[in-house]
Amino acid sequence: MHEDQLRYLSLLARHYPSIQAASTAIINLSAQLQLPKGTDHFLSDIHGEHESFQHVIRNGAGSTWRKIEELFADTLSKQEQRSLATLIYYPAQKSALMLQTEPCPESWCRNTLVRLIKLCRVLISKYQRSTVLRLLPAEASAIIEELLYEQENLENKSLYYQSHIETIISTGSAQQFIIILAELIQDLAIAKLHVIGDIYDRGAGAHLIVDELMQHRHVDIQWGNHDIVWMGAAAGSQVCIANVIRVCLRYANMETLENAYGINLLPLAAFALDNYKLDPGERFFPKTLAEEDFSNYELKLMAKMHKAISVIQFKLEGQLIRRRPHYQMEHRLLLDKIDYEKGTILLDGVEHPLLDTYFPTVDPKDPYALTEDETILIDKLQLFFTNSKKLQQHTRFLYSKGSIYLVHDGNLLYHACISMNEDGTFRPFIVDGQEFSGKAFLDRVDRLARQAFFSTGNDEHKQYGLDAMWYLWSGAQSPLFGKEKMTTFERYFLEDPATHLEERNPYYTFRDKEAAVNRILKEFGLSPTTGHIINGHVPVKVKKGEKPVKASGKLITIDGGFSKAYQRQTGIAGYTLISNSNGLLLAAHQPFESIQKAILEDITIDSKTEIIKSHPVRMRVKHTDDGQAIERRIAELQTLLAAYRDGFIKEHVAGAGTSPTDL
């Protein structure tokens, strides 16, 4: 046996120290391969809408409701089914409400426990018993195990089973067990959660969403451009910091910045009052759906702060563009194109009047230079971002669970696009004479994103990564952006709508064509016959007849408008793609009013489900990426078993004077 192989087997033997241990593991893993594939959920473009996100997760994107309908169609009315569903989604609040209003609480508890157990038994069929037990609190796991796995219909077990139920009620533990079972149903409904970008911005609850994702047992994230700019800000990129603050002020959303992450905006407010005191700031009033939440003075102050940070952003972007000529973004150098005396700007040979000509901090001779006060301000803000404990914790989580793209079970997940030329070929990005395109470019920028956060010091190596984060936010070839330019300046300062246009990458024409999608799948080593591309970023305007499923079903865009700001365009309130053992389903959600109304009135998100693909044979774990990993481990264990039996490795059986930790 080769020395390297023997060394590896010796390490493996620490976890499986005997023939019996290795054999048992092989038996368990082989059986696991035959379980039905778990249910995967894919969400995209959540944009801080915490309540809607929370509700979709709790109700399994409608799958829990469908199970309730199937199981209790003949025994419960529709209203009783809805009440049971609400109890599962919000068990603590709903059970407390029901126990106050039910005429016979004991009878309600008894019936509810039986129904929850019945539903749990359906869901646990896809899981190993050990997996289910790990989801339960230790103090209740033994009792719930008995309730879930015992067959109470057997004559010898009937009284045993009923005794558990009655004793739970008589000891006053019913509500606790109802909550545990309901939360178990929530956990079992989603085996894996895939978030395909844009957790941040627009809504006020991005930090709450990340908190919940951190508690999920299996989640991965494909970064969106709105995520990457926050990650860049957390890493210390001043230009990303300016963009983050500007977007928050634009949508009157300071909740995440100030209350969640402790970013102190008082220095910006003071700076804005000092430097933009005479500026009415009409072009910079926040876009908010709830202006009544703010006084007129607050709105005016936000407008001044908004303009102040925007000008700082334009300056920092200009410096970065000059610093990185290979980004080929010289056309976005706009401050030097302004005639400050005439109040006009020259774009592509056309002179446009400016809607706002007040630039008290811009030196026309050196328009991209920060003033001394601007430098002090952005340095302070940088310290706030890099020293925010919670922001740093959340950003590390986004890095540990996230990536630019993911290949999962034969499917390709990414947020926006693969940059293409007009002829459908992959558009190359050139660095020092070397071309990167397709998968190679995505691999490169994924590495640079990690370099930005994890490199230490303030050297050029780190700065290169930080600058790449901004490019991923708004660069023409960014796989997270997908447009030729971000016309922020034009939208603020120019009236001509033609200057506001952000032309999409040719990818968005080719994504409808099966041949182009096949080319992308092959680029990432996937089968064009069975593979799919799943992405978001561009809202699907359902009410205008747009379809989320493209290229003969091979590409699925699941940005349906979680954000309230987009729902006027889409006509719905988000999509969830569901991949289970039987196929692919797409759930289109209607707007969600509030958690409080859901609890009081048993109102859930109405979802319309469409079958995208049906598997001819039910998928099992052996057909998944997890199955391939299990098969590799089985092969390793079989080699270890042979090494034990052939005498290359000796067993380490704990005995007198020996403990497993010594092994």
XYZ file of C-alpha atoms in Angstrom:
663
model
C 0.000 0.000 0.000
C 1.315 3.455 -0.930
C 2.702 5.507 1.980
C 0.419 8.534 1.297
C -2.651 6.299 1.165
C -1.622 4.592 4.397
C -1.165 7.973 6.084
C -4.657 9.056 4.988
C -6.213 5.807 6.159
C -4.538 6.240 9.528
C -6.229 9.632 9.859
C -9.561 8.152 8.779
C -9.136 5.408 11.366
C -9.284 8.037 14.131
C -12.958 8.552 13.246
C -13.659 4.863 12.533
C -11.343 3.069 14.968
C -12.502 -0.515 14.353
C -13.800 -2.940 11.740
C -17.232 -2.658 13.368
C -17.203 1.162 13.234
C -16.212 1.227 9.544
C -18.754 -1.478 8.674
C -21.579 0.316 10.497
C -20.763 3.557 8.696
C -20.830 1.804 5.303
C -24.222 0.271 6.122
C -25.703 3.617 7.206
C -24.288 5.563 4.267
C -25.411 2.958 1.727
C -28.945 3.104 3.098
C -28.898 6.916 3.025
C -28.317 6.828 -0.745
C -31.771 5.289 -1.196
C -33.673 8.052 0.591
C -35.720 10.456 -1.579
C -33.886 13.631 -2.487
C -34.583 16.438 -0.007
C -36.517 19.549 -1.015
C -34.413 22.511 -2.182
C -35.807 26.049 -2.233
C -34.355 28.816 -4.402
C -35.074 32.481 -3.603
C -33.718 35.640 -5.184
C -33.767 39.429 -4.763
C -35.257 39.546 -1.273
C -34.113 43.177 -0.845
C -34.641 43.499 2.882
C -38.292 42.368 2.900
C -37.946 40.450 6.126
C -41.592 39.652 6.890
C -42.300 38.311 3.406
C -39.067 36.303 3.458
C -39.822 34.918 6.907
C -43.319 33.885 5.894
C -42.191 32.134 2.707
C -39.553 30.214 4.678
C -41.984 29.271 7.439
C -44.635 28.016 5.025
C -42.188 26.187 2.772
C -43.239 28.366 -0.180
C -46.705 26.889 0.032
C -45.573 23.249 0.256
C -46.736 22.916 3.866
C -50.194 24.152 2.905
C -50.363 21.611 0.088
C -49.477 18.798 2.528
C -52.191 19.978 4.912
C -54.752 19.952 2.085
C -53.727 16.423 1.074
C -53.769 14.980 4.598
C -56.827 16.670 6.045
C -59.094 17.271 3.045
C -61.722 14.879 4.425
C -61.442 15.682 8.119
C -60.923 19.464 8.410
C -62.768 22.404 6.904
C -60.813 24.963 4.858
C -60.863 27.359 7.795
C -59.570 24.660 10.142
C -56.832 23.832 7.637
C -55.835 27.507 7.447
C -55.785 27.779 11.228
C -53.539 24.702 11.430
C -51.244 26.196 8.789
C -50.961 29.484 10.701
C -50.171 27.534 13.863
C -47.301 25.796 12.056
C -45.926 29.072 10.687
C -46.208 31.030 13.964
C -46.608 28.415 16.709
C -45.827 30.509 19.790
C -48.138 33.396 18.886
C -50.958 31.326 17.402
C -51.040 28.673 20.142
C -51.229 31.382 22.819
C -54.131 32.982 20.955
C -55.971 29.676 20.508
C -55.557 28.642 24.145
C -57.180 31.912 25.201
C -60.176 31.560 22.877
C -60.857 27.809 22.642
C -63.805 26.672 24.812
C -62.047 23.363 25.565
C -58.244 23.922 25.537
C -57.424 20.298 26.434
C -59.405 18.939 23.503
C -57.791 21.480 21.172
C -54.303 20.512 22.392
C -55.049 16.801 21.958
C -56.331 17.204 18.389
C -53.543 19.597 17.451
C -50.786 17.313 18.703
C -52.228 14.367 16.761
C -52.465 16.427 13.551
C -48.949 17.802 13.871
C -47.556 14.315 14.485
C -49.390 13.027 11.412
C -47.870 15.776 9.266
C -44.411 15.241 10.751
C -44.558 11.543 9.888
C -45.076 12.383 6.224
C -42.126 14.774 6.180
C -39.647 12.591 8.090
C -39.877 9.925 5.400
C -37.126 11.783 3.483
C -34.723 11.927 6.402
C -32.598 9.639 8.506
C -33.816 9.316 12.058
C -30.545 10.800 13.340
C -31.087 13.927 11.208
C -34.596 14.420 12.600
C -33.427 13.961 16.191
C -30.666 16.539 15.758
C -33.361 19.107 14.962
C -35.117 18.536 18.290
C -34.298 20.102 21.666
C -32.529 17.565 23.884
C -35.092 17.714 26.692
C -37.940 16.645 24.404
C -36.251 14.507 21.762
C -36.869 11.109 23.412
C -40.619 11.690 23.800
C -41.066 13.092 20.296
C -39.054 10.206 18.867
C -41.537 7.810 20.425
C -44.492 9.756 19.023
C -43.054 10.003 15.515
C -41.730 6.500 15.044
C -44.041 4.277 17.110
C -47.009 2.622 15.374
C -49.907 3.416 17.662
C -52.288 1.327 15.536
C -50.597 -1.825 16.766
C -52.545 -3.362 19.636
C -49.569 -3.439 21.978
C -48.638 0.183 21.316
C -51.975 1.987 21.259
C -52.249 2.716 24.997
C -48.520 3.522 25.143
C -48.940 6.150 22.437
C -52.104 7.645 23.957
C -50.434 7.825 27.347
C -47.739 10.099 25.944
C -50.340 12.479 24.522
C -52.441 12.575 27.707
C -49.444 13.068 29.976
C -48.120 15.914 27.828
C -51.487 17.637 28.309
C -51.899 16.845 32.037
C -48.426 18.197 32.880
C -49.181 21.489 31.138
C -46.536 20.820 28.456
C -48.851 20.781 25.441
C -48.033 24.258 24.156
C -44.294 23.576 24.404
C -44.637 20.349 22.391
C -46.920 22.003 19.836
C -44.260 24.669 19.253
C -41.493 22.053 18.934
C -43.478 19.976 16.419
C -44.467 23.040 14.375
C -40.851 24.221 14.190
C -39.792 20.708 13.212
C -42.260 20.829 10.302
C -40.750 24.156 9.214
C -37.253 22.648 9.344
C -38.212 19.501 7.464
C -40.075 21.368 4.708
C -36.802 22.830 3.363
C -33.737 20.595 3.243
C -31.553 23.201 1.507
C -32.041 26.905 0.922
C -30.344 28.686 -1.969
C -30.403 32.500 -1.967
C -29.470 33.765 -5.415
C -28.429 37.253 -4.482
C -29.592 40.678 -3.344
C -30.448 40.285 0.308
C -29.658 43.971 0.894
C -31.143 47.395 0.052
C -34.656 48.690 -0.585
C -36.374 47.138 2.482
C -35.325 47.703 6.086
C -34.822 44.102 7.243
C -31.698 42.795 5.485
C -29.891 42.294 8.801
C -32.836 40.299 10.157
C -32.782 38.094 7.053
C -29.071 37.385 7.520
C -29.716 36.580 11.192
C -32.286 33.980 10.110
C -30.060 32.565 7.390
C -27.336 32.047 9.979
C -29.735 29.769 11.886
C -30.691 27.687 8.845
C -29.140 24.232 8.811
C -28.151 24.276 5.127
C -27.934 27.495 3.149
C -25.787 28.810 0.324
C -25.732 32.290 -1.194
C -24.806 33.482 -4.649
C -23.862 37.120 -4.152
C -25.859 39.841 -5.854
C -24.535 43.292 -6.690
C -26.446 44.759 -3.717
C -24.749 42.232 -1.434
C -21.292 42.762 -2.857
C -21.379 46.530 -2.321
C -22.197 45.982 1.378
C -19.445 43.386 1.605
C -17.045 45.829 -0.037
C -18.070 48.497 2.465
C -17.473 46.086 5.360
C -14.049 45.305 3.899
C -13.202 49.028 3.968
C -13.778 50.207 0.399
C -14.592 53.901 0.709
C -16.296 54.020 -2.677
C -18.514 51.070 -1.669
C -19.265 52.801 1.646
C -20.409 55.925 -0.215
C -22.650 53.820 -2.472
C -24.192 51.933 0.466
C -25.033 55.127 2.346
C -26.351 56.827 -0.784
C -28.749 53.958 -1.551
C -29.969 53.872 2.064
C -30.678 57.608 1.989
C -32.302 57.366 -1.438
C -34.884 54.942 -0.031
C -35.110 56.510 3.455
C -33.834 53.247 4.881
C -31.415 53.953 7.721
C -32.711 51.123 9.910
C -30.107 48.600 8.784
C -27.263 51.099 8.818
C -27.871 52.827 12.122
C -29.876 50.498 14.354
C -28.599 47.121 13.175
C -24.973 47.871 12.407
C -24.411 50.955 14.551
C -23.133 53.128 11.694
C -23.108 56.676 13.040
C -24.429 59.088 10.404
C -24.154 62.198 12.593
C -20.805 63.213 11.045
C -22.444 63.071 7.612
C -25.432 65.093 8.856
C -23.121 67.739 10.325
C -21.056 67.864 7.148
C -24.181 68.205 4.998
C -25.580 71.017 7.155
C -22.269 72.882 6.991
C -21.653 72.468 3.262
C -25.151 72.147 1.754
C -27.041 74.513 4.068
C -28.279 76.660 1.159
C -29.098 73.691 -1.078
C -32.833 72.873 -1.326
C -31.830 69.371 -2.444
C -35.015 68.835 -4.425
C -33.446 66.165 -6.623
C -32.307 64.209 -3.578
C -35.468 63.818 -1.542
C -35.755 60.145 -0.567
C -37.985 57.711 -2.395
C -40.169 56.269 0.319
C -43.504 54.519 0.409
C -44.166 55.989 3.868
C -43.333 59.698 3.832
C -45.656 60.161 6.800
C -42.982 58.426 8.900
C -40.733 61.486 8.547
C -41.141 65.170 9.300
C -40.469 67.765 6.614
C -37.258 68.744 8.409
C -36.066 65.112 8.440
C -36.763 64.721 4.727
C -34.832 67.916 3.959
C -31.907 66.802 6.111
C -31.847 63.388 4.408
C -31.841 65.150 1.026
C -28.774 67.214 2.006
C -26.998 64.131 3.369
C -27.991 62.231 0.233
C -26.468 64.833 -2.059
C -23.323 65.207 0.050
C -22.517 61.498 -0.009
C -23.418 61.271 -3.716
C -20.850 63.923 -4.638
C -18.247 62.124 -2.518
C -19.171 58.899 -4.332
C -18.706 60.481 -7.783
C -15.292 61.774 -6.743
C -14.128 58.441 -5.329
C -15.400 56.593 -8.403
C -13.463 58.975 -10.626
C -10.281 58.312 -8.663
C -10.814 54.553 -8.927
C -11.504 54.660 -12.682
C -8.258 56.551 -13.224
C -6.441 54.107 -10.932
C -7.706 51.063 -12.899
C -7.567 51.912 -16.622
C -8.100 48.226 -17.518
C -11.691 48.592 -16.250
C -12.270 50.664 -19.429
C -14.698 52.981 -17.658
C -13.308 56.365 -18.693
C -16.732 57.197 -20.138
C -18.000 57.328 -16.533
C -15.687 60.233 -15.673
C -18.365 62.923 -15.617
C -17.383 65.638 -13.139
C -14.688 66.913 -15.510
C -17.265 67.135 -18.318
C -19.275 69.785 -16.459
C -19.130 73.478 -17.366
C -19.653 74.820 -13.857
C -20.247 78.379 -15.018
C -22.869 77.500 -17.637
C -24.421 74.699 -15.589
C -24.155 72.145 -18.399
C -22.431 68.846 -19.089
C -21.055 67.466 -22.361
C -21.959 63.811 -22.932
C -21.077 62.036 -26.170
C -20.805 65.375 -27.954
C -24.201 66.599 -26.717
C -24.513 69.445 -24.224
C -27.170 68.905 -21.555
C -28.392 71.439 -18.968
C -28.016 70.321 -15.366
C -31.115 70.188 -13.186
C -28.963 71.000 -10.156
C -25.904 73.234 -10.421
C -24.973 73.568 -6.751
C -21.561 71.920 -6.177
C -20.006 73.705 -3.189
C -17.334 71.035 -2.582
C -16.194 70.511 -6.177
C -13.087 72.274 -7.475
C -13.623 72.677 -11.266
C -9.845 72.520 -11.758
C -9.578 69.207 -9.903
C -13.144 67.885 -9.642
C -12.232 64.414 -8.330
C -10.224 65.667 -5.358
C -11.892 65.347 -1.959
C -11.905 68.429 0.226
C -10.192 68.171 3.590
C -13.568 67.850 5.333
C -14.737 65.182 2.880
C -11.553 63.208 3.517
C -12.055 63.389 7.285
C -15.694 62.351 6.890
C -15.105 59.324 4.649
C -12.235 58.171 6.892
C -14.597 58.286 9.891
C -17.283 56.379 8.023
C -14.713 53.776 6.988
C -13.845 53.210 10.657
C -17.524 52.823 11.530
C -17.996 50.150 8.867
C -14.834 48.174 9.537
C -15.405 48.264 13.319
C -19.081 47.285 13.290
C -19.076 43.925 15.065
C -22.401 42.765 13.669
C -21.658 43.913 10.105
C -18.332 42.089 10.204
C -20.052 38.961 11.560
C -22.682 39.072 8.816
C -20.079 39.709 6.122
C -17.994 36.733 7.221
C -21.125 34.608 7.004
C -21.783 35.864 3.459
C -18.239 34.876 2.518
C -18.372 31.479 4.227
C -21.708 30.504 2.649
C -21.439 32.526 -0.531
C -19.806 32.689 -3.930
C -20.157 34.326 -7.333
C -21.743 31.151 -8.691
C -22.545 27.616 -7.599
C -22.867 24.309 -9.428
C -25.428 22.243 -7.538
C -26.986 18.920 -8.532
C -26.286 19.549 -12.208
C -27.680 23.102 -12.153
C -25.855 26.437 -12.430
C -26.775 29.193 -9.980
C -25.682 32.819 -10.379
C -27.269 36.176 -9.699
C -27.249 38.113 -12.968
C -25.426 37.017 -16.113
C -22.439 35.694 -18.012
C -21.067 38.626 -19.982
C -21.412 38.111 -23.755
C -20.572 39.800 -27.044
C -23.158 40.721 -29.664
C -22.461 37.423 -31.474
C -23.156 35.319 -28.369
C -19.522 34.509 -27.562
C -18.219 35.074 -24.051
C -16.902 38.605 -23.628
C -13.293 38.633 -22.430
C -11.938 40.831 -19.672
C -8.311 41.745 -20.351
C -5.780 42.174 -17.542
C -2.109 42.710 -18.385
C -2.659 41.182 -21.814
C -4.340 38.066 -20.423
C -7.968 37.324 -21.288
C -10.549 35.976 -18.829
C -14.041 35.044 -19.952
C -16.893 32.761 -18.996
C -16.121 30.526 -16.030
C -12.503 31.705 -15.787
C -13.619 35.313 -15.261
C -16.131 34.340 -12.574
C -13.473 32.292 -10.789
C -11.109 35.265 -10.913
C -13.541 37.808 -9.462
C -14.644 35.347 -6.774
C -11.019 35.173 -5.643
C -10.624 38.953 -5.786
C -13.751 39.424 -3.664
C -12.228 37.232 -0.957
C -8.899 39.004 -1.325
C -10.634 42.309 -0.567
C -11.893 41.133 2.807
C -9.266 38.707 4.024
C -6.054 40.452 2.943
C -4.435 42.285 5.824
C -2.915 45.738 5.860
C -3.460 48.596 3.438
C -1.187 47.419 0.671
C -1.848 47.390 -3.063
C -2.889 43.726 -2.922
C -5.845 44.550 -0.673
C -6.695 47.733 -2.568
C -6.862 45.778 -5.808
C -9.464 43.491 -4.249
C -11.414 46.430 -2.791
C -11.571 48.113 -6.181
C -12.803 44.867 -7.725
C -15.723 44.896 -5.266
C -16.881 48.224 -6.670
C -16.468 46.914 -10.222
C -18.669 43.936 -9.330
C -21.281 46.425 -8.103
C -21.435 48.517 -11.269
C -18.883 47.465 -13.894
C -19.931 46.694 -17.474
C -18.710 43.089 -17.400
C -19.675 42.315 -13.843
C -21.605 39.016 -13.628
C -23.586 40.621 -10.798
C -24.653 43.765 -12.679
C -25.174 42.927 -16.341
C -25.457 46.447 -17.760
C -23.089 48.676 -19.701
C -23.222 51.453 -17.100
C -24.966 52.572 -13.918
C -26.436 55.981 -14.733
C -26.642 57.300 -11.175
C -25.335 60.778 -12.041
C -27.660 61.151 -15.037
C -30.746 60.203 -13.031
C -29.987 62.867 -10.466
C -28.887 65.702 -12.704
C -30.286 65.294 -16.245
C -33.868 65.534 -17.463
C -33.440 63.723 -20.804
C -34.662 60.132 -20.138
C -32.430 58.861 -22.947
C -29.421 59.583 -20.713
C -30.899 57.425 -17.938
C -30.944 54.248 -19.992
C -28.782 51.389 -18.762
C -28.263 49.113 -21.720
C -28.251 45.445 -20.816
C -25.503 43.049 -21.757
C -26.298 40.944 -24.887
C -26.685 38.017 -22.482
C -30.246 39.178 -21.871
C -31.077 38.611 -25.526
C -29.328 35.256 -25.710
C -30.814 33.873 -22.462
C -34.004 33.149 -24.423
C -32.095 30.997 -26.901
C -31.540 27.344 -26.079
C -28.218 27.144 -27.955
C -26.742 30.005 -25.893
C -27.902 28.492 -22.606
C -26.429 25.130 -23.649
C -23.126 26.900 -24.338
C -23.104 28.362 -20.833
C -23.924 25.011 -19.226
C -21.095 23.331 -21.138
C -18.707 26.120 -20.081
C -19.307 25.086 -16.472
C -19.045 21.365 -17.186
C -22.780 20.695 -16.974
C -25.079 18.647 -19.163
C -27.207 20.693 -21.589
C -29.703 17.827 -21.562
C -30.453 17.775 -17.830
C -28.974 21.010 -16.476
C -30.689 24.324 -15.722
C -29.552 27.873 -15.093
C -31.246 29.535 -12.123
C -30.787 33.266 -11.595
C -32.498 36.521 -10.649
C -31.494 40.214 -10.761
C -33.960 41.404 -13.413
C -37.588 41.456 -12.236
C -39.950 39.378 -14.374
C -42.779 41.702 -15.418
C -45.533 39.127 -15.161
C -48.338 41.619 -15.646
C -46.823 42.556 -19.016
C -46.762 38.929 -20.107
C -43.123 38.119 -19.354
C -42.335 34.526 -18.413
C -39.745 33.390 -15.867
C -38.987 30.179 -17.766
C -36.839 30.657 -20.869
C -34.839 28.729 -23.466
C -37.204 25.747 -23.584
C -37.206 25.454 -19.806
C -33.428 25.476 -19.354
C -33.136 28.950 -17.767
C -35.350 30.108 -14.916
C -35.339 33.711 -13.661
C -36.793 33.877 -10.167
C -36.798 37.619 -9.419
C -40.526 38.176 -9.122
C -40.576 41.256 -6.917
C -40.025 40.423 -3.243
C -39.286 44.124 -2.860
C -42.400 46.282 -2.632
C -40.603 48.825 -4.827
C -40.730 46.357 -7.754
C -44.208 44.899 -7.311
C -45.835 47.568 -9.476
C -43.638 46.331 -12.331
C -43.973 42.604 -11.726
C -47.560 42.262 -10.571
C -46.541 39.567 -8.053
C -44.417 39.435 -4.893
C -41.637 37.014 -5.633
C -40.929 33.506 -6.869
C -39.698 30.395 -5.125
C -38.264 27.615 -7.246
C -38.723 24.242 -5.570
C -36.659 21.189 -6.455
C -37.890 17.977 -4.869
C -37.640 14.271 -5.619
C -40.448 14.498 -8.178
C -39.299 17.510 -10.213
C -39.077 21.299 -10.432
C -41.945 23.561 -9.381
C -42.192 27.349 -9.561
C -44.315 29.121 -6.946
C -45.441 32.679 -7.720
C -46.384 34.580 -4.545
C -48.933 37.326 -4.066
C -48.135 40.290 -1.768
C -47.990 39.595 1.961
C -49.630 42.139 4.258
C -48.180 41.464 7.707
C -47.324 38.735 10.185
C -49.833 40.164 12.654
C -52.681 39.899 10.151
C -51.566 36.386 9.173
C -51.797 35.261 12.814
C -55.088 36.969 13.630
C -56.936 36.201 10.407
C -55.160 33.030 9.174
C -54.110 34.885 6.024
C -51.141 33.406 4.219
C -49.333 34.343 1.006
C -51.375 32.957 -1.850
C -49.062 31.076 -4.186
C -49.694 29.704 -7.639
C -47.523 26.694 -8.418
C -46.427 25.629 -11.899
C -44.650 22.348 -12.667
C -41.519 23.129 -14.679
C -40.177 19.602 -14.965
C -41.218 16.152 -13.751
C -38.622 13.446 -13.134
C -39.537 10.163 -14.871
C -38.137 8.299 -11.862
C -38.188 9.702 -8.353
C -34.816 11.257 -7.527
C -32.972 9.799 -4.599
C -29.970 10.979 -2.623
C -27.709 8.826 -4.826
C -28.581 11.080 -7.802
C -27.388 14.275 -6.061
C -24.062 15.931 -5.276
C -24.474 14.757 -1.678
C -24.914 11.232 -3.007
C -21.653 11.445 -4.939
C -19.879 12.606 -1.783
C -21.416 9.717 0.170
C -20.295 7.221 -2.472
C -16.741 8.588 -2.249
C -16.809 8.180 1.532
C -18.136 4.619 1.189
C -15.255 3.805 -1.169
C -12.774 5.240 1.338
C -14.317 3.250 4.177
C -14.211 0.072 2.134
C -10.497 0.662 1.580
C -10.076 1.250 5.324
C -12.005 -1.967 6.027
C -9.685 -3.898 3.725
C -6.645 -2.296 5.396
C -7.897 -3.453 8.809
C -8.447 -6.976 7.552
C -5.155 -7.130 5.653
C -3.204 -5.945 8.680
C -2.039 -2.557 7.349
C -4.015 -0.671 10.020
C -4.672 -1.924 13.543
C -7.927 -1.411 15.408
C -8.085 1.055 18.297
C -10.700 -0.369 20.594
C -11.211 1.600 23.816
C -10.397 -0.485 26.874
C -8.923 -0.145 30.319
C -6.846 3.017 30.530
C -7.928 4.124 27.064
C -10.610 6.565 26.031
C -11.905 7.413 22.551
C -10.306 10.851 22.817
C -6.907 9.199 23.147
C -7.378 7.690 19.709
